[in-house]
């Protein structure tokens, strides 16, 4: 039993054949998925997928790469979006200084807004960080993100960053990047993160793991991520699957896997 803790089922690459995507998931023992919101405009479609499938939950949020040109998302708006039983997280949010240049103050303001909304609704955060680890951790601490916790998704940072996020009560999620041969430092992080604070994800349709690298990614492939994490830790796949699934349910649903 495995869970894909981060995918984008509303994106055309996956939504075009959602029935096929979901059946390949179950063929591979991937029982549940969390589909992640990235824009205000596509949130209704994300929410629809979660309402149509009992094994899919969704988040509410606006991605840090999404330029809003003046119509910034408001805290009350996020709170309203999140007051839906199928919405189990706020995000993805965070900071990405790789994709965006110039003044990045709007990104930090948006991130603060998401953390405040998450604290108001009492739901965990899904955090994206790229080239911005220091500011990400600083804002998490300043805004009290530890009160709701959450996950550092598609983790690609150093062990020191992982440790700081763990200290704030957060989980660390590994994607297909951990299967890439050159991801030496990340493989070391995957050996060191405590099993009870680890999640696995695909971030599909992007970042397909080995042996599907370069193809369209899909939730079924989270199995390859878990296999690599197990291999790195000298653990059984079943143990990594059971732990990451239990962590997912505890974090996002407050329950144990059914
Ligand atoms: Zn992301
Ligand atoms: Zn994503």
JSON list of N, CA and C and ligand atoms in Angstrom, two decimals, residues 6 8 36 38 63 92 128 153 203, ligand 2:
[
{"chain": "A", "resi": 6, "resn": "UNK", "atom": "N", "xyz": [1.79, 13.90, -3.61]},
{"chain": "A", "resi": 6, "resn": "UNK", "atom": "CA", "xyz": [1.82, 15.17, -4.36]},
{"chain": "A", "resi": 6, "resn": "UNK", "atom": "C", "xyz": [1.79, 14.89, -5.87]},
{"chain": "A", "resi": 8, "resn": "UNK", "atom": "N", "xyz": [-0.44, 16.28, -9.77]},
{"chain": "A", "resi": 8, "resn": "UNK", "atom": "CA", "xyz": [-1.28, 17.32, -10.38]},
{"chain": "A", "resi": 8, "resn": "UNK", "atom": "C", "xyz": [-2.23, 16.67, -11.37]},
{"chain": "A", "resi": 36, "resn": "UNK", "atom": "N", "xyz": [-2.73, 18.46, -6.12]},
{"chain": "A", "resi": 36, "resn": "UNK", "atom": "CA", "xyz": [-2.31, 19.74, -5.57]},
{"chain": "A", "resi": 36, "resn": "UNK", "atom": "C", "xyz": [-2.74, 20.92, -6.43]},
{"chain": "A", "resi": 38, "resn": "UNK", "atom": "N", "xyz": [-2.62, 24.71, -7.87]},
{"chain": "A", "resi": 38, "resn": "UNK", "atom": "CA", "xyz": [-1.54, 25.64, -8.25]},
{"chain": "A", "resi": 38, "resn": "UNK", "atom": "C", "xyz": [-2.04, 27.04, -8.63]},
{"chain": "A", "resi": 63, "resn": "UNK", "atom": "N", "xyz": [0.53, 28.47, -6.39]},
{"chain": "A", "resi": 63, "resn": "UNK", "atom": "CA", "xyz": [1.95, 28.15, -6.53]},
{"chain": "A", "resi": 63, "resn": "UNK", "atom": "C", "xyz": [2.82, 29.42, -6.54]},
{"chain": "A", "resi": 92, "resn": "UNK", "atom": "N", "xyz": [0.10, 24.21, -3.27]},
{"chain": "A", "resi": 92, "resn": "UNK", "atom": "CA", "xyz": [1.42, 24.33, -2.78]},
{"chain": "A", "resi": 92, "resn": "UNK", "atom": "C", "xyz": [1.81, 25.79, -2.72]},
{"chain": "A", "resi": 128, "resn": "UNK", "atom": "N", "xyz": [6.78, 24.27, -1.20]},
{"chain": "A", "resi": 128, "resn": "UNK", "atom": "CA", "xyz": [7.70, 24.17, -2.34]},
{"chain": "A", "resi": 128, "resn": "UNK", "atom": "C", "xyz": [8.82, 25.17, -2.09]},
{"chain": "A", "resi": 153, "resn": "UNK", "atom": "N", "xyz": [7.81, 19.51, 0.12]},
{"chain": "A", "resi": 153, "resn": "UNK", "atom": "CA", "xyz": [7.56, 18.59, -0.97]},
{"chain": "A", "resi": 153, "resn": "UNK", "atom": "C", "xyz": [8.70, 18.60, -1.98]},
{"chain": "A", "resi": 203, "resn": "UNK", "atom": "N", "xyz": [5.00, 14.26, -7.91]},
{"chain": "A", "resi": 203, "resn": "UNK", "atom": "CA", "xyz": [4.92, 15.59, -8.54]},
{"chain": "A", "resi": 203, "resn": "UNK", "atom": "C", "xyz": [4.56, 15.43, -10.02]},
{"chain": "B", "resi": 2, "resn": "LIG", "atom": "ZN1", "xyz": [3.73, 20.29, -7.52]}
]
